[in-house]
Coordinates of C-alpha atoms in Angstrom, one line a residue:
M353 CA 0.0 0.0 0.0
A354 CA 2.6 2.5 -1.0
A355 CA 1.5 6.1 -0.7
S356 CA 0.8 8.0 -3.9
G357 CA -1.1 11.1 -4.6
H358 CA -2.6 12.6 -7.8
H359 CA 0.1 12.7 -10.5
D360 CA 0.5 14.8 -13.6
A361 CA 2.3 12.1 -15.5
S362 CA -0.2 11.9 -18.3
D363 CA -3.5 13.1 -19.4
S364 CA -6.2 11.5 -21.6
S365 CA -4.2 12.2 -24.7
G366 CA -1.1 10.7 -23.4
D367 CA 1.0 13.9 -23.2
H368 CA 3.9 13.4 -20.8
S369 CA 4.4 15.9 -18.0
P370 CA 7.8 17.7 -18.1
R371 CA 8.0 17.1 -14.3
V372 CA 8.8 13.4 -14.7
N373 CA 11.8 12.6 -12.6
N374 CA 14.5 10.7 -14.5
H375 CA 17.0 10.9 -11.6
G376 CA 19.5 12.5 -13.9
N377 CA 20.3 9.3 -15.8
P378 CA 20.9 10.0 -19.5
R379 CA 20.1 6.3 -20.3
F380 CA 16.5 6.7 -19.1
P381 CA 14.2 6.8 -22.2
V382 CA 12.8 10.2 -23.1
A383 CA 9.1 10.7 -23.7
T384 CA 8.1 12.2 -27.0
E385 CA 4.5 12.6 -28.2
G386 CA 3.2 10.0 -25.7
H387 CA 5.7 7.3 -26.3
W388 CA 9.2 6.5 -25.1
V389 CA 12.0 6.4 -27.6
G390 CA 12.9 2.8 -28.5
A391 CA 9.6 1.4 -27.4
D392 CA 8.8 -2.0 -28.8
P393 CA 5.9 -4.4 -28.6
E394 CA 7.4 -6.2 -25.6
E395 CA 7.8 -3.0 -23.7
E396 CA 4.3 -1.9 -24.6
A397 CA 2.9 -5.3 -23.4
L398 CA 4.7 -4.9 -20.1
R399 CA 3.5 -1.3 -19.7
R400 CA -0.1 -2.4 -20.4
K401 CA 0.2 -5.3 -18.0
L402 CA 1.5 -3.0 -15.3
K403 CA -1.4 -0.5 -15.9
Y404 CA -3.9 -3.4 -15.7
F405 CA -2.3 -4.6 -12.4
F406 CA -2.7 -1.1 -10.8
M407 CA -6.2 -0.5 -12.1
S408 CA -9.0 -0.1 -9.6
P409 CA -11.3 -3.2 -9.6
C410 CA -14.1 -1.5 -11.4
D411 CA -11.7 -0.6 -14.3
K412 CA -10.5 -4.2 -14.2
Y413 CA -14.1 -5.3 -14.6
H414 CA -14.5 -3.0 -17.6
A415 CA -11.2 -4.2 -19.1
K416 CA -11.9 -7.9 -18.6
G417 CA -15.7 -8.1 -18.5
R418 CA -15.7 -10.6 -15.7
K419 CA -18.2 -10.6 -12.8
P420 CA -16.7 -9.4 -9.5
F421 CA -17.3 -12.7 -7.7
K422 CA -14.4 -12.1 -5.4
L423 CA -16.2 -9.0 -4.1
G424 CA -19.2 -11.2 -3.3
L425 CA -16.9 -13.6 -1.5
Q426 CA -15.5 -10.8 0.7
L427 CA -18.9 -9.3 1.5
L428 CA -20.1 -12.8 2.4
K429 CA -17.1 -13.3 4.6
I430 CA -17.8 -10.0 6.5
I431 CA -21.4 -11.1 7.2
I432 CA -20.7 -14.7 8.3
V433 CA -17.6 -13.8 10.3
T434 CA -19.6 -11.2 12.2
V435 CA -22.5 -13.6 12.7
Q436 CA -20.1 -16.2 14.0
L437 CA -18.6 -13.7 16.5
V438 CA -22.0 -12.7 17.7
L439 CA -23.1 -16.3 18.3
F440 CA -19.8 -17.1 20.1
G441 CA -20.1 -13.9 22.2
L442 CA -23.6 -14.9 23.4
S443 CA -22.3 -18.4 24.4
N444 CA -19.2 -17.0 26.0
Q445 CA -21.3 -14.4 28.0
V446 CA -23.3 -17.2 29.5
V447 CA -20.2 -19.1 30.4
V448 CA -18.5 -16.1 32.0
T449 CA -21.6 -15.1 33.8
F450 CA -22.1 -18.6 35.2
K451 CA -18.6 -18.7 36.6
E452 CA -18.7 -15.2 38.1
E453 CA -22.0 -15.9 39.8
N454 CA -20.8 -19.1 41.2
T455 CA -17.6 -17.4 42.5
M456 CA -19.7 -14.8 44.3
T457 CA -21.9 -17.6 45.7
F458 CA -18.8 -19.4 47.0
K459 CA -17.6 -16.3 48.7
H460 CA -20.9 -15.8 50.5
L461 CA -21.0 -19.5 51.4
F462 CA -17.5 -20.1 52.7
L463 CA -16.2 -16.7 53.9
K464 CA -17.6 -15.6 57.2
D465 CA -19.2 -12.2 57.3
Y466 CA -18.2 -11.6 53.7
D467 CA -19.1 -8.1 52.3
E468 CA -18.8 -7.4 48.5
A469 CA -17.8 -3.8 49.3
S470 CA -14.7 -4.9 51.2
D471 CA -13.7 -7.7 48.8
D472 CA -10.1 -6.3 48.3
S473 CA -9.6 -5.5 51.9
F474 CA -11.3 -8.5 53.5
A475 CA -9.1 -9.5 56.5
V476 CA -8.9 -10.5 60.1
Y477 CA -6.7 -9.3 62.9
T478 CA -6.9 -11.8 65.8
Q479 CA -5.9 -15.4 66.3
S480 CA -9.5 -16.3 67.3
D481 CA -10.9 -14.8 64.1
V482 CA -8.4 -16.8 62.0
Y483 CA -9.6 -20.0 63.6
D484 CA -13.2 -18.9 63.3
H485 CA -12.9 -18.3 59.6
I486 CA -11.1 -21.6 59.0
F487 CA -13.7 -23.7 60.9
Y488 CA -16.6 -21.7 59.3
A489 CA -15.4 -22.5 55.8
V490 CA -14.9 -26.2 56.5
E491 CA -18.3 -26.5 58.3
Q492 CA -20.0 -24.7 55.4
Y493 CA -18.4 -27.2 53.0
L494 CA -19.6 -30.2 55.0
A495 CA -23.2 -28.8 55.2
L496 CA -23.3 -27.6 51.6
P497 CA -26.2 -29.9 50.4
E498 CA -28.4 -28.6 53.2
T499 CA -27.6 -24.9 52.9
T500 CA -27.1 -23.9 49.3
V501 CA -29.9 -23.2 46.8
G502 CA -27.6 -24.4 44.0
R503 CA -27.0 -27.9 42.9
Y504 CA -23.4 -28.9 43.7
A505 CA -21.7 -32.2 44.2
Y506 CA -18.5 -33.1 46.1
V507 CA -15.4 -34.4 44.3
Y508 CA -13.7 -37.1 46.3
G509 CA -10.1 -38.3 46.2
V510 CA -8.6 -34.9 45.2
G511 CA -7.3 -33.8 48.6
V512 CA -4.5 -34.9 50.9
N513 CA -4.6 -38.6 51.7
G514 CA -7.4 -39.2 49.2
S515 CA -9.8 -36.8 51.0
A516 CA -12.2 -34.3 49.4
L517 CA -10.9 -31.2 51.2
S518 CA -7.4 -30.2 52.1
L519 CA -6.6 -27.9 55.0
C520 CA -2.9 -26.8 54.9
Q521 CA -0.6 -24.3 56.6
Q522 CA 2.7 -23.2 55.4
Y523 CA 5.4 -21.9 57.8
Y524 CA 9.1 -21.4 58.1
K525 CA 11.1 -24.3 59.2
K526 CA 12.6 -22.2 62.0
G527 CA 11.4 -18.9 63.1
R528 CA 12.1 -16.8 66.2
I529 CA 11.3 -13.1 66.2
D530 CA 12.1 -11.0 69.3
P531 CA 11.1 -7.3 68.7
A532 CA 12.0 -6.4 72.3
N533 CA 15.7 -7.2 71.7
D534 CA 15.6 -6.4 67.9
T535 CA 16.7 -10.0 67.1
F536 CA 15.4 -12.8 64.9
N537 CA 16.4 -16.2 63.8
I538 CA 14.7 -17.6 60.7
D539 CA 15.2 -20.6 58.5
P540 CA 13.6 -19.7 55.2
H541 CA 12.8 -23.3 54.2
I542 CA 9.0 -23.8 54.0
I543 CA 7.2 -26.6 55.8
T544 CA 3.7 -27.6 54.8
D545 CA 1.3 -29.4 57.2
C546 CA -2.1 -30.7 55.9
V547 CA -5.1 -32.5 57.2
G548 CA -7.9 -34.0 55.0
V549 CA -11.6 -33.8 55.5
D550 CA -14.1 -36.2 53.8
P551 CA -17.8 -35.3 54.0
L552 CA -18.9 -39.0 54.0
S553 CA -16.9 -39.7 57.2
V554 CA -18.2 -36.8 59.3
T555 CA -21.6 -38.2 60.2
P556 CA -20.7 -41.8 61.1
A557 CA -17.4 -40.8 62.7
P558 CA -17.8 -37.5 64.7
P559 CA -14.2 -37.7 66.1
L560 CA -13.0 -36.8 62.6
A561 CA -14.5 -33.3 63.0
G562 CA -12.1 -32.8 65.8
V563 CA -9.2 -33.4 63.5
Y564 CA -9.5 -30.1 61.7
K565 CA -10.7 -28.3 64.8
N566 CA -7.6 -29.4 66.6
F567 CA -5.5 -28.0 63.7
T568 CA -2.9 -25.8 65.5
L569 CA -1.5 -22.8 63.7
K570 CA 2.1 -21.6 64.3
F571 CA 1.4 -17.9 64.1
H572 CA 5.0 -16.8 65.0
K573 CA 6.3 -18.3 61.7
L574 CA 3.0 -18.8 59.7
I575 CA 3.1 -17.8 56.0
N576 CA -0.5 -18.8 54.9
V577 CA -3.4 -21.2 55.4
T578 CA -5.1 -22.7 52.4
I579 CA -8.4 -24.6 52.1
E580 CA -8.7 -26.5 48.8
F581 CA -11.6 -28.5 47.4
Q582 CA -13.6 -29.1 44.2
L583 CA -17.3 -29.0 43.4
K584 CA -19.3 -30.0 40.4
A585 CA -22.2 -28.2 38.8
I586 CA -24.2 -28.1 35.5
N587 CA -25.0 -24.9 33.6
I588 CA -28.5 -25.6 32.3
Q589 CA -29.1 -22.0 31.1
T590 CA -27.3 -22.8 27.8
I591 CA -30.5 -24.4 26.7
I592 CA -31.7 -20.9 26.0
N593 CA -29.1 -20.6 23.2
N594 CA -30.2 -24.1 21.9
E595 CA -27.0 -25.6 23.2
I596 CA -26.4 -28.8 25.2
P597 CA -25.7 -27.9 28.9
D598 CA -22.0 -27.9 30.1
C599 CA -20.7 -29.8 33.1
Y600 CA -18.4 -27.7 35.3
T601 CA -15.8 -28.6 37.8
F602 CA -14.9 -25.7 40.1
Y603 CA -11.4 -25.7 41.8
I604 CA -11.9 -23.5 44.9
T605 CA -9.0 -22.2 47.0
I606 CA -9.4 -20.1 50.1
V607 CA -6.2 -18.4 51.2
L608 CA -5.5 -16.7 54.6
D609 CA -2.3 -14.7 53.8
N610 CA 0.1 -13.8 56.6
R611 CA 3.3 -13.3 54.6
A612 CA 3.7 -9.7 55.7
H613 CA 3.4 -10.6 59.4
S614 CA 1.9 -7.2 59.9
G615 CA -1.0 -8.3 62.1
K616 CA -3.3 -8.3 59.1
V617 CA -4.3 -11.7 57.6
K618 CA -5.8 -11.1 54.2
I619 CA -8.6 -13.6 53.1
S620 CA -9.3 -14.3 49.5
L621 CA -11.2 -17.0 47.5
D622 CA -10.1 -18.0 44.0
N623 CA -12.3 -20.1 41.7
Q624 CA -11.1 -21.8 38.5
A625 CA -13.4 -23.7 36.3
S626 CA -13.0 -26.5 33.8
I627 CA -15.7 -27.4 31.3
K628 CA -16.4 -30.8 29.8
E629 CA -19.1 -32.7 28.0
C630 CA -21.8 -34.2 30.3
K631 CA -22.4 -37.9 30.3
D632 CA -25.5 -39.1 28.5
P633 CA -27.3 -35.7 28.1
S634 CA -31.0 -35.9 27.7
I635 CA -33.3 -33.0 26.9
S636 CA -37.0 -33.7 26.4
G637 CA -38.3 -32.6 23.0
H638 CA -34.8 -31.5 21.9
A639 CA -33.1 -33.2 19.0
E640 CA -29.4 -33.0 18.5
S641 CA -28.6 -30.3 15.9
Y642 CA -25.4 -29.8 13.9
T643 CA -26.4 -26.4 12.5
R644 CA -23.7 -24.5 14.4
L645 CA -21.1 -27.1 13.5
A646 CA -22.0 -26.8 9.8
F647 CA -21.9 -23.0 10.0
D648 CA -18.5 -23.0 11.6
V649 CA -17.2 -25.3 8.9
A650 CA -18.7 -23.1 6.2
V651 CA -16.9 -20.0 7.7
A652 CA -13.6 -21.9 7.8
L653 CA -14.0 -22.9 4.1
V654 CA -14.9 -19.4 3.0
C655 CA -11.9 -18.0 4.8
M656 CA -9.7 -20.7 3.3
L657 CA -10.9 -19.7 -0.2
S658 CA -10.2 -16.1 0.6
L659 CA -6.8 -16.9 1.9
V660 CA -5.9 -18.8 -1.3
L661 CA -7.1 -16.0 -3.5
C662 CA -5.3 -13.3 -1.6
G663 CA -2.2 -15.3 -1.5
R664 CA -2.4 -15.9 -5.2
S665 CA -2.7 -12.1 -5.8
I666 CA 0.4 -11.4 -3.7
L667 CA 2.4 -14.0 -5.6
R668 CA 1.3 -12.6 -8.9
G669 CA 2.3 -9.1 -7.7
I670 CA 5.8 -10.4 -6.7
T671 CA 6.1 -12.2 -10.1
L672 CA 5.2 -9.0 -12.0
Q673 CA 7.6 -7.1 -9.8
H674 CA 10.5 -9.4 -10.8
E675 CA 9.5 -9.0 -14.4
F676 CA 9.5 -5.2 -14.1
V677 CA 12.9 -5.2 -12.3
G678 CA 14.4 -7.5 -14.8
F679 CA 13.2 -5.3 -17.7
F680 CA 14.7 -2.2 -16.2
R681 CA 18.0 -4.1 -15.5
D682 CA 18.3 -5.7 -18.8
R683 CA 16.9 -3.2 -21.2
M684 CA 17.7 0.1 -19.4
D685 CA 20.6 -0.9 -17.2
R686 CA 18.8 0.7 -14.2
K687 CA 17.9 -0.4 -10.7
V688 CA 14.3 -0.1 -9.4
H689 CA 13.9 1.8 -6.2
W690 CA 12.5 -0.1 -3.2
G691 CA 9.6 2.2 -3.0
D692 CA 8.5 1.1 -6.5
R693 CA 9.0 -2.5 -5.6
L694 CA 6.8 -2.3 -2.5
E695 CA 3.9 -0.9 -4.6
F696 CA 3.5 -4.4 -6.1
I697 CA 2.7 -5.8 -2.6
N698 CA -0.8 -4.9 -1.6
G699 CA -1.0 -4.4 2.2
W700 CA -4.7 -4.9 2.2
Y701 CA -4.3 -8.5 1.0
I702 CA -1.8 -9.1 3.8
L703 CA -4.4 -7.8 6.3
L704 CA -7.0 -10.1 4.8
I705 CA -4.7 -13.1 5.0
V706 CA -4.0 -12.5 8.6
S707 CA -7.7 -12.1 9.3
D708 CA -8.4 -15.4 7.4
I709 CA -5.8 -17.3 9.4
L710 CA -7.1 -16.0 12.7
T711 CA -10.7 -16.9 11.7
I712 CA -9.8 -20.4 10.6
I713 CA -7.9 -21.1 13.8
G714 CA -10.7 -19.6 15.9
S715 CA -13.3 -21.6 14.0
I716 CA -11.4 -24.8 14.7
I717 CA -11.2 -24.0 18.5
K718 CA -14.9 -23.0 18.5
I719 CA -15.8 -26.4 16.9
G720 CA -13.8 -28.0 19.7
I721 CA -15.6 -26.0 22.3
E722 CA -19.0 -26.8 21.0
S723 CA -18.1 -30.5 20.8
K724 CA -17.0 -30.2 24.5
N725 CA -13.4 -31.3 23.6
M726 CA -11.9 -27.9 24.5
S727 CA -12.7 -25.1 26.9
S728 CA -10.4 -22.3 25.6
Y729 CA -13.1 -19.6 25.5
D730 CA -10.7 -16.8 26.1
L731 CA -8.3 -17.8 23.3
C732 CA -11.2 -18.4 20.9
G733 CA -12.7 -15.0 21.7
I734 CA -9.4 -13.2 21.1
L735 CA -8.9 -14.9 17.7
L736 CA -12.4 -14.3 16.5
G737 CA -12.6 -10.8 17.8
T738 CA -9.2 -9.8 16.2
S739 CA -10.2 -11.4 12.9
T740 CA -13.5 -9.6 12.9
L741 CA -11.8 -6.3 13.6
L742 CA -9.4 -6.8 10.7
V743 CA -12.2 -7.8 8.4
W744 CA -14.1 -4.6 9.2
V745 CA -11.0 -2.5 8.9
G746 CA -10.5 -4.0 5.5
V747 CA -13.8 -2.3 4.5
I748 CA -11.9 0.9 4.3
R749 CA -10.1 -0.5 1.3
Y750 CA -13.4 -0.3 -0.7
L751 CA -13.9 3.3 0.4
T752 CA -10.4 4.3 -0.9
F753 CA -11.6 3.8 -4.4
F754 CA -13.6 7.1 -4.0
Q755 CA -11.3 10.1 -3.5
K756 CA -13.7 11.9 -1.1
Y757 CA -13.6 8.9 1.3
N758 CA -9.9 8.3 0.9
I759 CA -8.8 11.2 3.0
L760 CA -8.5 9.1 6.2
I761 CA -6.1 6.5 4.8
V762 CA -4.0 9.1 2.9
T763 CA -3.7 11.3 6.0
L764 CA -2.7 8.5 8.3
R765 CA -0.2 7.2 5.7
A766 CA 1.4 10.7 5.3
A767 CA 1.5 11.4 9.1
F768 CA 2.6 7.9 10.2
P769 CA 6.4 8.4 10.0
N770 CA 6.3 11.6 11.9
V771 CA 3.9 10.2 14.5
I772 CA 6.1 7.2 15.1
R773 CA 9.2 9.4 15.6
F774 CA 7.2 11.7 17.9
C775 CA 5.9 8.8 20.0
C776 CA 9.3 7.3 20.4
C777 CA 10.5 10.6 21.9
V778 CA 7.5 11.0 24.1
A779 CA 7.7 7.4 25.3
V780 CA 11.1 8.2 26.9
I781 CA 9.5 10.9 29.0
Y782 CA 6.4 8.9 29.8
L783 CA 8.4 5.9 31.0
G784 CA 10.5 8.2 33.2
Y785 CA 7.3 9.5 34.9
C786 CA 6.1 5.9 35.2
F787 CA 9.1 4.6 37.1
C788 CA 9.4 7.8 39.2
G789 CA 5.7 7.6 40.2
W790 CA 5.9 3.9 41.0
I791 CA 8.9 4.2 43.3
V792 CA 8.0 7.4 45.1
L793 CA 4.2 7.4 45.2
G794 CA 3.5 3.6 45.1
P795 CA 3.5 3.1 48.9
Y796 CA 1.2 6.1 49.4
H797 CA -1.3 6.0 46.5
V798 CA -3.4 3.1 45.4
K799 CA -3.1 4.0 41.7
F800 CA 0.7 3.8 41.8
R801 CA 1.1 0.3 43.4
S802 CA 2.4 -1.3 40.2
L803 CA 3.9 -0.2 36.9
S804 CA 0.8 -1.2 35.0
M805 CA -1.4 0.8 37.3
V806 CA 0.9 3.8 37.1
S807 CA 0.7 3.7 33.3
E808 CA -3.1 3.4 33.3
C809 CA -3.3 6.3 35.8
L810 CA -1.0 8.6 33.8
F811 CA -2.8 7.7 30.5
S812 CA -6.1 8.6 32.1
L813 CA -4.7 11.9 33.2
I814 CA -3.6 12.7 29.7
N815 CA -7.2 12.2 28.6
G816 CA -8.5 14.3 31.4
D817 CA -10.0 11.5 33.5
D818 CA -9.9 11.1 37.3
M819 CA -7.8 14.2 37.9
F820 CA -9.4 15.2 41.2
V821 CA -9.6 11.6 42.4
T822 CA -5.8 11.2 41.7
F823 CA -4.9 14.3 43.6
S824 CA -7.2 13.6 46.6
G825 CA -6.2 9.9 46.8
M826 CA -2.7 10.9 47.9
Q827 CA -2.0 10.1 51.6
E828 CA -0.6 12.9 53.7
S829 CA 1.4 10.7 56.0
S830 CA 4.6 12.2 54.7
T831 CA 4.7 15.9 54.0
L832 CA 7.8 15.6 51.7
V833 CA 6.2 12.9 49.6
W834 CA 2.9 14.9 49.4
V835 CA 4.7 18.0 48.2
F836 CA 6.6 15.8 45.6
S837 CA 3.3 14.3 44.4
Q838 CA 1.9 17.7 43.7
V839 CA 4.9 18.8 41.7
Y840 CA 4.9 15.4 39.9
L841 CA 1.2 15.5 38.9
Y842 CA 1.2 19.2 38.0
T843 CA 4.3 18.9 35.8
F844 CA 3.0 15.7 34.1
I845 CA -0.4 17.1 33.3
S846 CA 1.0 20.5 32.1
L847 CA 3.6 18.8 29.9
F848 CA 1.5 16.1 28.3
I849 CA -1.8 17.9 27.9
Y850 CA -0.7 21.4 27.0
M851 CA 2.4 20.5 25.0
V852 CA 2.7 16.8 24.0
L853 CA -1.0 16.3 23.1
S854 CA -1.2 19.6 21.2
L855 CA 1.9 18.7 19.2
F856 CA 0.5 15.2 18.4
I857 CA -2.7 16.8 17.1
A858 CA -0.7 19.3 15.1
L859 CA 1.2 16.5 13.3
I860 CA -2.1 14.9 12.2
T861 CA -3.5 18.3 11.2
G862 CA -0.4 19.2 9.3
A863 CA -0.6 16.0 7.3
Y864 CA -4.2 16.6 6.5
E865 CA -3.5 20.1 5.3
T866 CA -0.7 18.8 3.1
I867 CA -2.9 16.2 1.5
K868 CA -5.7 18.7 1.1
H869 CA -3.5 21.1 -0.9
Q870 CA -1.2 18.6 -2.6
T871 CA -2.6 19.4 -6.0
Q872 CA -1.1 22.9 -5.7
E873 CA 2.4 21.6 -5.1
P874 CA 4.9 19.8 -7.4
I875 CA 4.5 16.0 -7.2
H876 CA 7.4 13.6 -7.3
I877 CA 6.9 11.0 -10.1
T878 CA 8.6 7.7 -9.6
D879 CA 10.1 5.6 -12.4
L880 CA 7.2 3.1 -12.1
H881 CA 4.5 5.7 -12.4
A882 CA 6.3 7.4 -15.3
F883 CA 6.7 4.1 -17.1
I884 CA 3.0 3.2 -16.7
A885 CA 1.7 6.7 -17.5
E886 CA 2.9 6.2 -21.2
C887 CA 0.1 3.6 -21.7
T888 CA -2.9 5.5 -23.0
D889 CA -5.2 2.5 -23.5
T890 CA -8.5 2.9 -21.7
P891 CA -10.1 -0.1 -19.8
S892 CA -12.9 -0.3 -22.4
S893 CA -10.5 -0.4 -25.3
G894 CA -10.4 -4.2 -25.4
K895 CA -6.6 -4.3 -25.5
F896 CA -6.5 -5.8 -22.0
R897 CA -8.6 -8.9 -22.7
G898 CA -5.6 -10.8 -23.9
L899 CA -3.7 -10.2 -20.8
E900 CA -3.1 -12.8 -18.1
T901 CA -5.7 -12.8 -15.3
S902 CA -4.9 -10.2 -12.7
P903 CA -4.8 -10.6 -9.0
C904 CA -8.0 -10.8 -7.0
S905 CA -10.2 -7.7 -7.3
F906 CA -12.6 -7.3 -4.4
F907 CA -14.5 -4.2 -5.4
C908 CA -16.3 -3.0 -8.5
C909 CA -17.5 0.6 -8.1
C910 CA -19.8 2.6 -10.3
D911 CA -19.5 2.6 -14.1
R912 CA -16.9 5.3 -14.8
T913 CA -13.5 5.6 -16.4
T914 CA -10.8 6.1 -13.8
T915 CA -7.7 8.0 -14.8
Y916 CA -4.3 6.8 -13.9
E917 CA -3.9 9.6 -11.4
D918 CA -6.9 8.2 -9.5
V919 CA -5.4 4.7 -9.5
L920 CA -2.1 6.0 -8.0
L921 CA -4.1 7.8 -5.3
V922 CA -5.9 4.7 -4.1
N923 CA -3.1 2.1 -4.6

């Protein structure tokens, strides 16, 4: 997708512009009365082949008279890929919602006095509270069938000693801390002690309940306490989407974290889920349907065909490039500039190839998910989402065939080099602020606790979000740090909003103004453009029907004759 603007290389009569750049080489043919000196049939055939290659698809249709079936293929791909993404999104939303709701259920069931508002800061501060929360979680697990409104089943043999639940504590092998004398003696090797609890053994053997209740914690060297168990459930709401319900296994881990030994034991619950096909599913009045499977296979086949056609077009462009380079080398003893060589490689085809590959892989994963052989919902969503994004971005290619709608692509292409250089310079300053804010303000401000959080906070400030919240969230426990934070935030906001952001917008605006007034300025004509401009044959002249089939054309616009200058603009 090499950038080119309107060129004055030739008009409808074939008169060559005197501004053609011959790079000062006396061996470059001179244009006289619309033809180059020494032109022969082979040269004219190559020039006509190049002009046909760089024609807009509508002119190719007029030149060849072939129906634009490839355009129909791309339009069909846009529709079916979007429908596939929507269907997957609805299914994925049900899966994610089911997992999140179960996670919230488990927190309310197994965490004593749990409050959603204090989820991130949920903690206990006394030894008795630690024991109470441990015993509460285990007892709730044992009484789960009688207490929960959901339908859950225990998973046996997954804990320590073949039990269903594992209660473990991790502590240092040796730990003696004496704050009074400012001394300590610690062996950092970690020891893990565990006891197992099995629900079926609690009722007939009450003494087993005392096993976990007699679990003694070594608080002076305790690192954490973990409670691990698994539960099974079935997500029957997928019937709404005409899908067979999934069988879930939830891997639940409750952690009481005492690594900091600060007197605050943080409590958290983590829930991981695996999905598999249920055994002998039976739904009354519901016959097994392969509609979605057939649709996914159709999407993969369409994308495979599109991949082959786009790849063929790129290969033909490379072949024509070698022919053109060889002609210049053998007949004119000249080298073709890399800018001219890159014009033979259509970047839109590369974008479509990447989109097709992602769609094919995503469709295969989606088929595996629907057949319950895979559960990679996140990976499938990323692949299908990215492919759909690229497909819709590719629609811009069709708009570039009209000059009035081409301004976005031309402006971005013209501004891209300067924008990249500008961003590289700005990134150095931005990273400096990130590291400085993380080190200095991290202990005192929740938005600066990690590098990723710092970057998110500063990027929000650049866009004018959460300014007052960021200023007011700074703790005043240290006057020196508070003063530094004010200087830090004021300088960052002033520098990036009033200077960096304004300069960035000015770069884009400058590129737009340049493109807008480009017809009033001298245009640089490359060797490739000057060579092609000598061909004055119109698409409807019939002289192109004997040429070899051109690369895939995906668009056929209105019935009009496009000049070579228009072709260069959209290529």
